XYZ file of C-alpha atoms in Angstrom:
677
model
C 16.727 1.699 -11.475
C 13.190 2.350 -10.237
C 11.819 4.929 -12.667
C 8.058 5.205 -13.009
C 6.162 5.160 -16.276
C 3.847 8.173 -16.201
C 0.391 7.206 -17.445
C -1.796 10.193 -18.328
C -5.457 9.351 -18.789
C -7.011 10.244 -22.109
C -8.560 13.693 -22.059
C -12.288 13.863 -22.779
C -12.710 17.425 -23.969
C -16.354 16.923 -24.954
C -17.193 15.503 -21.538
C -15.236 18.250 -19.825
C -17.138 20.891 -21.808
C -20.492 19.338 -20.865
C -19.543 19.381 -17.190
C -18.257 22.947 -17.394
C -21.553 23.979 -18.939
C -23.354 22.297 -16.035
C -21.482 24.527 -13.583
C -18.584 22.339 -12.486
C -15.177 23.994 -12.134
C -12.309 23.247 -14.554
C -10.289 20.892 -12.356
C -13.253 18.852 -11.128
C -14.758 18.682 -14.612
C -11.457 17.506 -16.094
C -10.941 14.809 -13.457
C -14.506 13.536 -13.714
C -14.288 13.352 -17.507
C -10.916 11.573 -17.403
C -12.424 8.988 -15.039
C -15.287 8.265 -17.412
C -17.912 10.400 -15.686
C -18.609 12.714 -18.590
C -22.340 13.422 -18.227
C -23.778 15.918 -15.723
C -26.318 13.335 -14.528
C -23.577 10.801 -13.746
C -21.508 13.459 -12.008
C -24.473 14.505 -9.858
C -25.130 10.871 -8.933
C -21.535 10.434 -7.779
C -21.130 13.733 -5.970
C -24.582 14.327 -4.542
C -26.112 10.897 -3.970
C -25.111 7.987 -1.769
C -25.471 4.458 -3.151
C -28.108 2.542 -1.159
C -27.035 -0.345 1.037
C -28.406 -3.626 -0.266
C -30.526 -6.081 1.702
C -28.170 -8.125 3.930
C -30.206 -11.271 3.268
C -29.038 -11.176 -0.341
C -25.717 -12.499 0.986
C -25.583 -16.281 0.673
C -26.196 -18.118 3.978
C -27.144 -14.939 5.838
C -30.482 -16.513 6.801
C -28.678 -19.540 8.243
C -26.234 -17.358 10.169
C -29.043 -15.289 11.680
C -31.105 -18.351 12.614
C -28.201 -20.024 14.441
C -27.185 -16.867 16.302
C -30.776 -16.148 17.343
C -31.054 -19.723 18.595
C -27.952 -19.174 20.723
C -29.384 -15.965 22.162
C -32.698 -17.630 23.024
C -30.968 -20.612 24.642
C -28.461 -18.545 26.596
C -25.462 -20.048 24.780
C -22.195 -18.155 24.908
C -21.196 -16.938 21.464
C -17.462 -16.639 20.784
C -16.500 -13.995 18.224
C -13.189 -14.920 16.604
C -11.621 -11.922 14.848
C -8.296 -10.837 13.452
C -5.460 -8.660 14.721
C -5.656 -5.902 12.080
C -7.936 -2.850 12.096
C -10.553 -4.538 9.930
C -10.706 -7.611 12.146
C -10.781 -5.596 15.379
C -13.464 -3.233 14.015
C -15.566 -6.182 12.861
C -15.232 -7.794 16.279
C -16.295 -4.585 18.016
C -19.349 -4.156 15.744
C -20.606 -7.685 16.276
C -19.863 -7.646 20.013
C -21.912 -4.494 20.563
C -24.752 -5.742 18.402
C -24.970 -9.133 20.124
C -24.750 -7.720 23.629
C -27.484 -5.216 22.734
C -29.620 -8.206 21.704
C -29.015 -9.832 25.075
C -26.452 -12.405 24.004
C -23.673 -13.777 26.163
C -20.513 -12.969 24.199
C -16.809 -13.614 24.420
C -14.193 -12.224 22.014
C -11.076 -14.032 20.889
C -8.384 -12.387 18.788
C -5.358 -14.250 17.417
C -1.785 -13.139 18.021
C 1.128 -13.225 15.619
C 3.117 -15.251 18.100
C 0.291 -17.597 19.090
C -0.715 -19.268 15.857
C -1.003 -16.220 13.636
C -3.893 -15.314 11.357
C -7.157 -17.239 11.509
C -8.495 -20.205 13.400
C -5.936 -22.724 14.600
C -6.097 -26.113 16.252
C -4.729 -24.993 19.614
C -7.310 -22.216 19.970
C -10.164 -24.505 18.981
C -9.096 -27.081 21.554
C -8.953 -24.469 24.317
C -12.397 -23.131 23.425
C -13.819 -26.656 23.352
C -12.260 -27.409 26.753
C -14.121 -24.381 28.151
C -17.391 -25.728 26.820
C -18.078 -23.195 24.069
C -20.293 -24.548 21.284
C -20.635 -21.668 18.810
C -17.946 -19.555 17.146
C -18.716 -16.693 14.773
C -15.682 -15.634 12.761
C -15.256 -12.122 11.406
C -12.678 -11.171 8.743
C -11.381 -14.744 8.623
C -12.374 -18.379 8.363
C -13.000 -18.829 4.650
C -9.752 -20.815 4.248
C -10.022 -22.764 7.538
C -10.895 -26.094 5.904
C -9.012 -28.409 8.280
C -9.823 -26.270 11.299
C -13.542 -26.453 10.509
C -13.313 -30.240 10.396
C -11.621 -30.224 13.802
C -14.266 -27.885 15.212
C -16.961 -30.359 14.151
C -15.066 -33.189 15.852
C -14.880 -31.091 19.020
C -18.598 -30.353 18.968
C -18.213 -26.687 18.000
C -20.478 -25.131 15.373
C -19.111 -22.389 13.135
C -20.725 -19.371 11.547
C -18.114 -17.962 9.201
C -18.219 -14.353 8.000
C -15.347 -13.249 5.797
C -14.549 -11.229 2.685
C -11.447 -12.979 1.379
C -11.417 -15.103 -1.760
C -12.507 -18.705 -1.066
C -10.746 -21.768 -2.364
C -12.696 -24.299 -4.434
C -13.763 -26.027 -1.228
C -15.661 -24.163 1.492
C -15.157 -24.969 5.162
C -17.853 -27.043 6.852
C -20.009 -24.650 8.845
C -23.576 -23.813 9.754
C -23.225 -20.775 7.501
C -20.502 -19.289 5.328
C -21.231 -15.621 4.627
C -18.746 -14.193 2.147
C -19.619 -11.949 -0.831
C -16.706 -13.500 -2.730
C -18.387 -16.938 -2.824
C -18.981 -18.054 -6.405
C -22.629 -18.797 -5.620
C -23.235 -15.494 -3.826
C -25.543 -13.229 -5.815
C -25.449 -10.160 -3.571
C -24.840 -7.000 -5.620
C -21.735 -5.600 -3.883
C -18.591 -7.722 -3.646
C -16.053 -5.355 -2.089
C -17.123 -5.263 1.550
C -14.352 -5.633 4.099
C -14.640 -7.885 7.154
C -16.200 -5.070 9.175
C -18.614 -4.407 6.304
C -19.780 -8.034 6.321
C -20.138 -7.911 10.120
C -22.170 -4.708 9.712
C -24.488 -6.484 7.260
C -24.848 -9.409 9.697
C -25.885 -6.979 12.427
C -28.430 -5.345 10.100
C -29.889 -8.789 9.440
C -29.967 -9.651 13.151
C -31.646 -6.340 13.959
C -34.239 -6.885 11.223
C -33.495 -3.536 9.566
C -35.465 -2.874 6.408
C -32.608 -0.571 5.393
C -29.092 -1.344 6.699
C -28.420 2.412 6.705
C -30.389 2.489 9.964
C -27.295 1.066 11.664
C -24.839 3.588 10.217
C -25.276 5.875 13.210
C -24.198 3.304 15.840
C -21.776 1.260 13.736
C -20.835 3.311 10.669
C -17.619 4.761 12.065
C -16.331 1.291 12.984
C -17.252 -0.074 9.559
C -15.536 2.930 7.955
C -12.365 2.273 9.971
C -12.166 -1.284 8.671
C -13.024 -0.322 5.097
C -10.361 2.389 4.864
C -7.671 0.508 6.770
C -8.142 -2.625 4.657
C -7.742 -0.503 1.490
C -11.084 -1.535 0.033
C -12.373 0.277 -3.080
C -14.251 3.388 -1.942
C -17.019 2.936 -4.483
C -20.602 1.717 -4.328
C -21.794 0.700 -0.871
C -18.341 1.326 0.606
C -18.615 4.968 -0.409
C -21.836 5.294 1.582
C -20.420 3.467 4.605
C -17.269 5.587 4.645
C -18.959 8.950 3.999
C -21.466 8.407 6.780
C -18.897 6.810 9.052
C -16.491 9.717 8.701
C -19.312 12.178 9.408
C -20.072 10.303 12.633
C -16.388 10.059 13.513
C -16.075 13.839 13.178
C -18.179 14.243 16.342
C -17.851 10.745 17.734
C -19.549 9.832 20.989
C -17.197 6.884 21.487
C -14.667 7.767 24.214
C -12.104 5.436 22.650
C -12.205 7.017 19.218
C -12.294 10.517 20.685
C -9.200 9.717 22.759
C -7.498 8.262 19.686
C -8.216 11.387 17.656
C -6.883 13.611 20.440
C -3.758 11.529 20.964
C -3.028 11.521 17.232
C -3.436 15.307 17.030
C -6.655 15.346 14.993
C -9.120 16.633 17.584
C -11.041 19.610 16.222
C -9.767 19.080 12.694
C -11.703 17.762 9.698
C -11.782 13.965 9.757
C -11.073 12.432 6.351
C -10.140 9.048 4.974
C -6.528 10.235 5.176
C -7.021 10.856 8.917
C -7.869 7.186 9.301
C -5.163 5.913 6.935
C -2.264 7.898 8.387
C -3.383 8.761 11.912
C -5.761 6.239 13.422
C -5.185 2.958 11.572
C -1.409 2.788 12.237
C -2.022 3.150 15.982
C -4.737 0.509 16.031
C -2.707 -1.808 13.799
C 0.382 -1.374 15.965
C -1.327 -3.263 18.797
C -1.684 -6.415 16.705
C 1.776 -6.016 15.221
C 3.770 -5.380 18.373
C 1.608 -6.397 21.334
C -1.910 -7.794 21.305
C -4.900 -6.634 19.280
C -6.966 -6.896 22.457
C -5.621 -3.461 23.405
C -7.128 -1.950 20.247
C -10.431 -3.773 20.797
C -10.559 -2.555 24.379
C -10.169 1.023 23.134
C -12.960 0.737 20.561
C -15.343 -0.674 23.177
C -14.250 1.580 26.035
C -17.002 3.713 27.613
C -14.888 5.590 30.170
C -13.114 8.758 28.992
C -10.242 8.560 31.482
C -9.628 4.897 30.762
C -9.836 5.573 27.021
C -7.188 8.293 27.264
C -4.835 5.835 28.964
C -5.383 3.127 26.344
C -4.900 5.646 23.507
C -1.624 6.763 25.092
C -0.553 3.123 25.326
C -1.359 2.589 21.646
C 0.718 5.648 20.777
C 3.671 4.155 22.682
C 3.230 0.832 20.884
C 3.082 2.660 17.558
C 6.321 4.481 18.359
C 7.938 1.113 19.096
C 6.569 -0.163 15.792
C 8.094 2.779 13.927
C 11.459 2.243 15.609
C 11.447 -1.479 14.853
C 10.470 -0.778 11.252
C 13.308 1.738 10.833
C 15.860 -0.612 12.404
C 14.843 -3.586 10.284
C 14.685 -1.497 7.103
C 18.192 -0.183 7.818
C 19.477 -3.700 8.489
C 17.863 -5.011 5.294
C 19.352 -2.203 3.204
C 22.760 -2.824 4.782
C 22.587 -6.499 3.818
C 21.647 -5.575 0.265
C 24.417 -2.969 0.054
C 26.967 -5.522 1.230
C 25.984 -7.801 -1.664
C 24.922 -5.510 -4.561
C 24.143 -8.491 -6.792
C 21.061 -9.153 -4.659
C 19.582 -5.800 -5.672
C 19.663 -7.069 -9.256
C 17.455 -10.034 -8.368
C 14.042 -9.975 -9.968
C 12.598 -10.793 -6.543
C 14.454 -9.354 -3.570
C 14.728 -11.816 -0.684
C 16.392 -10.646 2.517
C 16.393 -12.231 5.977
C 17.581 -11.443 9.457
C 17.672 -13.066 12.864
C 14.998 -11.932 15.289
C 13.414 -9.267 13.082
C 10.001 -8.450 14.502
C 7.431 -10.351 12.425
C 4.859 -7.624 13.001
C 6.662 -5.094 10.806
C 8.411 -7.132 8.121
C 5.464 -6.601 5.768
C 5.892 -2.840 6.047
C 9.615 -3.198 5.351
C 8.842 -5.370 2.319
C 6.626 -2.573 1.008
C 9.413 -0.030 1.470
C 11.889 -2.232 -0.414
C 9.395 -2.791 -3.227
C 8.856 0.946 -3.585
C 12.579 1.684 -3.464
C 13.679 -0.937 -5.978
C 10.502 -1.304 -8.033
C 10.396 -5.081 -7.770
C 8.788 -7.777 -5.601
C 10.364 -7.971 -2.155
C 10.193 -10.607 0.567
C 11.489 -9.986 4.089
C 12.042 -13.009 6.343
C 12.527 -13.064 10.112
C 14.407 -16.116 11.373
C 14.358 -17.659 14.830
C 15.184 -21.151 16.090
C 15.899 -22.432 12.595
C 12.609 -21.244 11.092
C 11.782 -18.182 9.025
C 8.528 -16.255 8.809
C 8.317 -14.037 5.755
C 6.108 -11.348 4.322
C 6.184 -10.223 0.698
C 4.810 -7.388 -1.408
C 4.702 -7.093 -5.196
C 3.722 -4.499 -7.819
C 0.529 -5.032 -9.787
C 2.409 -6.459 -12.768
C 3.713 -9.443 -10.721
C 1.776 -12.393 -9.243
C 3.466 -13.077 -5.913
C 1.078 -15.873 -4.950
C 1.795 -17.723 -8.197
C 5.526 -17.338 -7.530
C 5.147 -18.894 -4.082
C 3.060 -21.729 -5.527
C 5.970 -22.507 -7.854
C 8.267 -22.703 -4.821
C 5.859 -24.672 -2.625
C 8.191 -27.681 -2.126
C 10.648 -25.390 -0.316
C 8.032 -23.841 1.972
C 6.366 -25.096 5.120
C 3.330 -22.868 4.635
C 2.305 -19.904 2.524
C -0.766 -17.899 1.602
C -1.969 -14.561 0.312
C -2.708 -13.072 -3.085
C -0.916 -11.565 -6.070
C 0.162 -8.355 -4.320
C 0.860 -9.553 -0.763
C 1.661 -12.903 0.783
C 3.173 -14.592 3.802
C 5.273 -17.707 4.173
C 7.008 -19.994 6.636
C 10.262 -21.702 5.691
C 13.123 -23.636 7.243
C 16.039 -21.240 7.640
C 18.457 -23.519 5.807
C 16.272 -23.397 2.693
C 16.147 -19.594 2.326
C 19.063 -19.567 -0.132
C 17.461 -22.235 -2.292
C 14.156 -20.354 -2.111
C 15.790 -17.133 -3.294
C 17.230 -18.951 -6.299
C 14.005 -20.798 -7.086
C 11.731 -17.762 -6.975
C 14.161 -15.751 -9.105
C 14.448 -18.568 -11.625
C 10.658 -18.632 -11.870
C 10.484 -14.842 -12.217
C 13.177 -14.894 -14.941
C 11.025 -17.301 -16.924
C 7.662 -15.630 -16.335
C 8.777 -11.969 -16.263
C 12.030 -11.722 -18.275
C 11.734 -7.931 -18.644
C 9.566 -6.481 -15.842
C 7.534 -3.390 -16.623
C 8.358 -0.152 -14.796
C 5.938 0.778 -12.032
C 3.157 3.077 -13.277
C 2.422 6.585 -12.029
C -1.179 7.341 -12.924
C -2.077 10.938 -13.754
C -5.642 12.214 -14.063
C -5.188 15.305 -16.193
C -2.973 18.177 -17.276
C -3.384 21.409 -15.324
C -1.890 24.859 -15.635
C -0.541 26.489 -12.507
C -2.906 29.422 -13.080
C -5.835 27.010 -12.631
C -4.746 25.995 -9.125
C -6.879 28.504 -7.246
C -8.520 28.069 -3.844
C -12.061 27.669 -5.284
C -11.085 25.156 -7.987
C -9.004 23.064 -5.577
C -11.627 23.220 -2.824
C -14.195 21.854 -5.258
C -12.151 18.663 -5.687
C -13.077 17.692 -2.114
C -16.520 16.800 -3.464
C -14.901 13.636 -4.832
C -13.974 12.499 -1.310
C -13.652 10.125 0.429
C -10.424 9.255 -1.348
C -8.783 5.866 -1.301
C -8.569 2.653 -3.281
C -10.831 2.865 -6.330
C -11.181 6.625 -5.889
C -7.652 8.014 -5.507
C -6.695 11.596 -4.801
C -6.451 13.343 -8.203
C -2.937 13.720 -9.582
C -2.296 16.568 -12.025
C 0.497 16.991 -14.527
C 2.167 20.417 -14.554
C 4.065 20.616 -17.835
C 7.135 22.687 -18.666
C 7.276 24.561 -15.368
C 10.469 26.383 -14.408
C 12.113 25.811 -11.030
C 11.934 29.310 -9.570
C 13.017 28.777 -5.968
C 14.306 26.007 -3.670
C 14.129 25.995 0.142
C 14.619 23.397 2.879
C 11.440 22.040 4.428
C 11.137 20.587 7.908
C 13.148 21.146 11.058
C 16.098 19.101 9.796
C 15.898 20.260 6.188
C 15.460 16.746 4.827
C 12.711 17.833 2.445
C 12.260 20.519 -0.220
C 9.888 23.366 -0.874
C 10.056 24.310 -4.542
C 8.465 27.218 -6.386
C 7.391 26.324 -9.917
C 6.488 28.978 -12.470
C 4.576 28.993 -15.740
C 4.634 32.481 -17.206
C 3.176 34.832 -14.609
C 1.677 32.071 -12.431
C 3.591 30.276 -9.685
C 2.891 27.647 -7.027
C 4.798 26.058 -4.171
C 5.215 22.293 -4.088
C 6.604 20.091 -1.332
C 8.946 17.234 -2.216
C 9.519 14.857 0.675
C 12.614 12.744 1.166
C 14.938 14.984 -0.854
C 17.030 17.743 0.725
C 17.753 20.877 -1.350
C 21.396 19.879 -1.892
C 20.252 16.508 -3.226
C 17.781 17.942 -5.710
C 19.109 17.503 -9.274
C 16.847 20.241 -10.655
C 18.527 23.605 -10.232
C 17.134 27.099 -10.615
C 15.746 27.750 -14.078
C 15.387 24.073 -14.999
C 12.238 23.249 -16.949
C 10.446 20.278 -15.399
C 7.262 18.266 -15.568
C 5.744 17.633 -12.131
C 3.036 15.246 -10.965
C 1.240 16.864 -8.032
C -1.614 16.336 -5.622
C -3.373 19.522 -4.533
C -5.229 20.443 -1.356
C -6.172 23.439 0.799
C -4.532 24.416 4.055
C -5.267 27.274 6.405
C -2.414 29.771 6.245
C -2.018 32.930 8.281
C -3.845 34.882 5.627
C -6.620 32.346 5.115
C -7.018 29.284 2.876
C -4.137 28.584 0.495
C -3.375 25.969 -2.151
C -0.891 23.292 -1.161
C 0.827 21.039 -3.714
C 2.543 17.752 -2.935
C 4.989 16.600 -5.601
C 4.571 12.888 -6.330
C 7.321 12.900 -8.981
C 9.416 15.257 -11.061
C 11.453 14.877 -14.234
C 12.960 17.081 -16.967
C 10.286 18.651 -19.149
C 9.331 16.481 -22.112
C 11.482 13.511 -21.054
C 8.733 10.945 -21.647
C 8.683 7.280 -20.628
C 11.447 5.948 -22.886
C 14.099 6.209 -20.115
C 11.922 4.268 -17.635
C 11.331 1.520 -20.170
C 14.999 1.343 -21.180
C 16.092 1.365 -17.535
C 13.810 -1.603 -16.815
C 15.263 -3.432 -19.821
C 18.849 -2.696 -18.750
C 18.084 -3.878 -15.217
C 16.739 -7.109 -16.680
C 19.966 -7.523 -18.638
C 22.026 -7.029 -15.465
C 19.825 -9.656 -13.814
C 20.742 -12.185 -16.479
C 18.068 -11.768 -19.155
C 19.353 -12.381 -22.671
C 18.053 -9.416 -24.664
C 17.356 -9.628 -28.399
C 20.419 -8.515 -30.362
C 18.929 -5.179 -31.388
C 17.985 -4.271 -27.804
C 21.326 -5.485 -26.456
C 23.361 -3.515 -28.967
C 21.201 -0.442 -28.340
C 22.615 -0.466 -24.795
C 26.267 -0.761 -25.918
C 27.953 2.657 -25.624
C 30.842 3.889 -27.702
C 34.001 5.163 -26.018
C 32.790 8.698 -26.753
C 29.446 7.965 -25.033
C 31.198 6.776 -21.877
C 33.650 9.656 -21.943
C 30.723 12.099 -22.084
C 29.109 10.452 -19.052
C 32.438 10.595 -17.182
C 32.708 14.320 -17.908
C 29.231 14.821 -16.494
C 30.223 12.952 -13.333
C 33.230 15.232 -12.935
C 30.929 18.261 -12.811
C 29.409 16.863 -9.610
C 25.899 17.045 -11.034
C 25.074 13.371 -11.500
C 22.669 12.374 -8.717
C 22.568 8.646 -8.095
C 18.954 8.563 -6.882
C 17.634 10.481 -9.900
C 19.521 10.071 -13.147
C 16.746 11.555 -15.264
C 18.553 14.885 -15.848
C 21.528 12.861 -17.116
C 19.197 10.887 -19.403
C 17.821 14.157 -20.774
C 21.324 15.515 -21.433
C 22.551 12.330 -23.114
C 19.285 11.899 -25.010
C 16.339 9.828 -23.720
C 16.859 7.343 -26.551
C 20.371 6.660 -25.202
C 19.301 5.718 -21.653
C 20.551 2.149 -21.996
C 23.963 3.374 -23.163
C 24.103 5.931 -20.356
C 23.373 3.295 -17.720
C 25.901 0.916 -19.261
C 28.521 3.682 -19.184
C 27.863 4.427 -15.518
C 27.996 0.732 -14.672
C 31.267 0.273 -16.564
C 32.902 3.302 -14.925
C 31.858 2.012 -11.511
C 33.089 -1.519 -12.248
C 36.493 -0.137 -13.261
C 36.752 1.957 -10.103
C 36.730 5.239 -12.009
C 33.669 6.604 -10.227
C 31.887 5.899 -6.960
C 28.838 7.050 -5.121
C 29.490 9.557 -2.350
C 26.369 10.631 -0.561
C 23.717 11.399 -3.142
C 26.093 11.929 -6.096
C 28.483 10.034 -8.295
C 32.041 11.371 -8.002
C 35.277 10.544 -9.864
C 37.910 8.437 -8.135
C 41.602 9.319 -8.358
C 43.407 6.475 -10.081
C 46.950 5.872 -11.282
C 47.548 4.343 -14.659
C 45.174 3.761 -17.509
C 42.062 1.608 -17.434
C 40.966 -0.500 -20.370
C 37.339 0.505 -20.829
C 36.537 -2.582 -22.886
C 37.514 -4.778 -19.923
C 34.456 -3.674 -17.950
C 32.322 -6.826 -17.477
C 29.090 -5.106 -18.472
C 30.559 -3.903 -21.769
C 31.989 -7.331 -22.557
C 28.587 -8.925 -21.937
C 26.837 -6.369 -24.109
C 29.339 -6.784 -26.918
C 29.434 -10.581 -26.816
C 25.726 -11.179 -26.233
C 26.068 -13.078 -22.966
C 23.009 -13.466 -20.733
């Protein structure tokens, strides 16, 4: 069961009071204080000042990179920019291409494809470039791990200037220059630039800018695209790049970006980091996932409005194909898991399918991780070989897990939260067992996923002025998330369908005389387990939208649970899941999950009322007592194992049976009673 552990930040009432006295509104003051910004001076620095951009020559090897590129320009050498197929890589390529051409360089761009060697430099590409006589390659957003490829480039007479932002291995590739803020010997002050950010700094160095901010007008919007799309922390220098980049993007002079905004339905509307994350980046990314990233690069560099409109329309079509492929593969993966429920109990979910599009399996892995609350790896097989993509919650090290399974893999790479792999199809079963055996040893009882809350708020405080003031914290993203407020003990006062097909909910919550409307996506009214009058706690994000009568407060519900339930059910559910997965619990924890006959009978009676919702059992936990969550889950499992109940739609329902069933014969109850792993 994937139940989140709500984590409310410690309130700083003294800091909040100081900020209120300085003129900040209650919501903004509370959020700032909870995030450790408790002094008016610190708040003013964050909200009113932009961090300066540091000297690009503070980056290790920047002087060498500039010297070699300037030499190429003076000698008329063709410079090959080798990028990546995601938004960051394409944006970085576009920035450097424009800069170099403005300096009079002869430039060619090369972007990898998922089908033609995948991410980063590869031997085939290097050989082709050498055969064409190219002598200098500048990488952007890749190259730091290309150890063998760099050796080959040297053999072929190609010099490399590597610019990247990924974590290096102990050994650096052989190159004229390796510019990467993550190098151990790099002393530059800001380490969280994306690939486009590093390319931006390279351009500032090439242009001889005393202040890199001079280049924010021509290149800031491209650098902002890469920074947001690559989910970099929006703090420090990134905050300056993104704020200025978004301001430029609002009235962009680039035909390609203007066409993209229009095609995505954002023309004339405020451009925010969310605009990029949910509107622009998916369309640009779709090119590299489903077709070729060259289409996205062509759009960013396009100078003709009519041509740009056509490319933007093409990207929209590709994105639609990406969405369809993602939905089909997700449905197929869920069907495979449903056909073999034991696989859902794995500590690491591994699912594979023939011919699944490799460009979207990472997105599907993310959806499975969010649904089941555990690491998930999706593998596409073809011609006896599988290409996989995995995602993991912050509490799990996916890269370490793959390292432990290295003998079964042809290739793998990535980091703790996301990784890719290549494997022989016949070894997928052995890989699933090996990675789960490792996870059972390293993470016997996984922690529930966290839901981080900034502060408690009363509904009466959610006014247009107080919510509008929160926008001063923008741009929002990694490192500076949208504030999430906890509404405590609010009564459900109205429920309506939301959306043309009624697949979502609009709920009115009330505290005394104050009420607000919240949207809950992915749950239809009939599937909502919280009926009229129920007291709930709700985690919400707040914003302003323009209604018919002017600006109004909008609330998006991130999560809901019975008022005062607490985190005990989430923790017990994670422990019970671990038990089902084979973990041998200590005797006291195991016996705490063993229900009596009366406990199971009470759960069965609740099922017969038709009010036990399979996707959200929290109301049942509240009724049975949060401290009895393990027993409640064991009862449900036993009843299902004995064929006394089944899931129909969103609810558990009783099954008509003839004859008596021996409750103690349920496998889960036998294991709990006998202490089996």
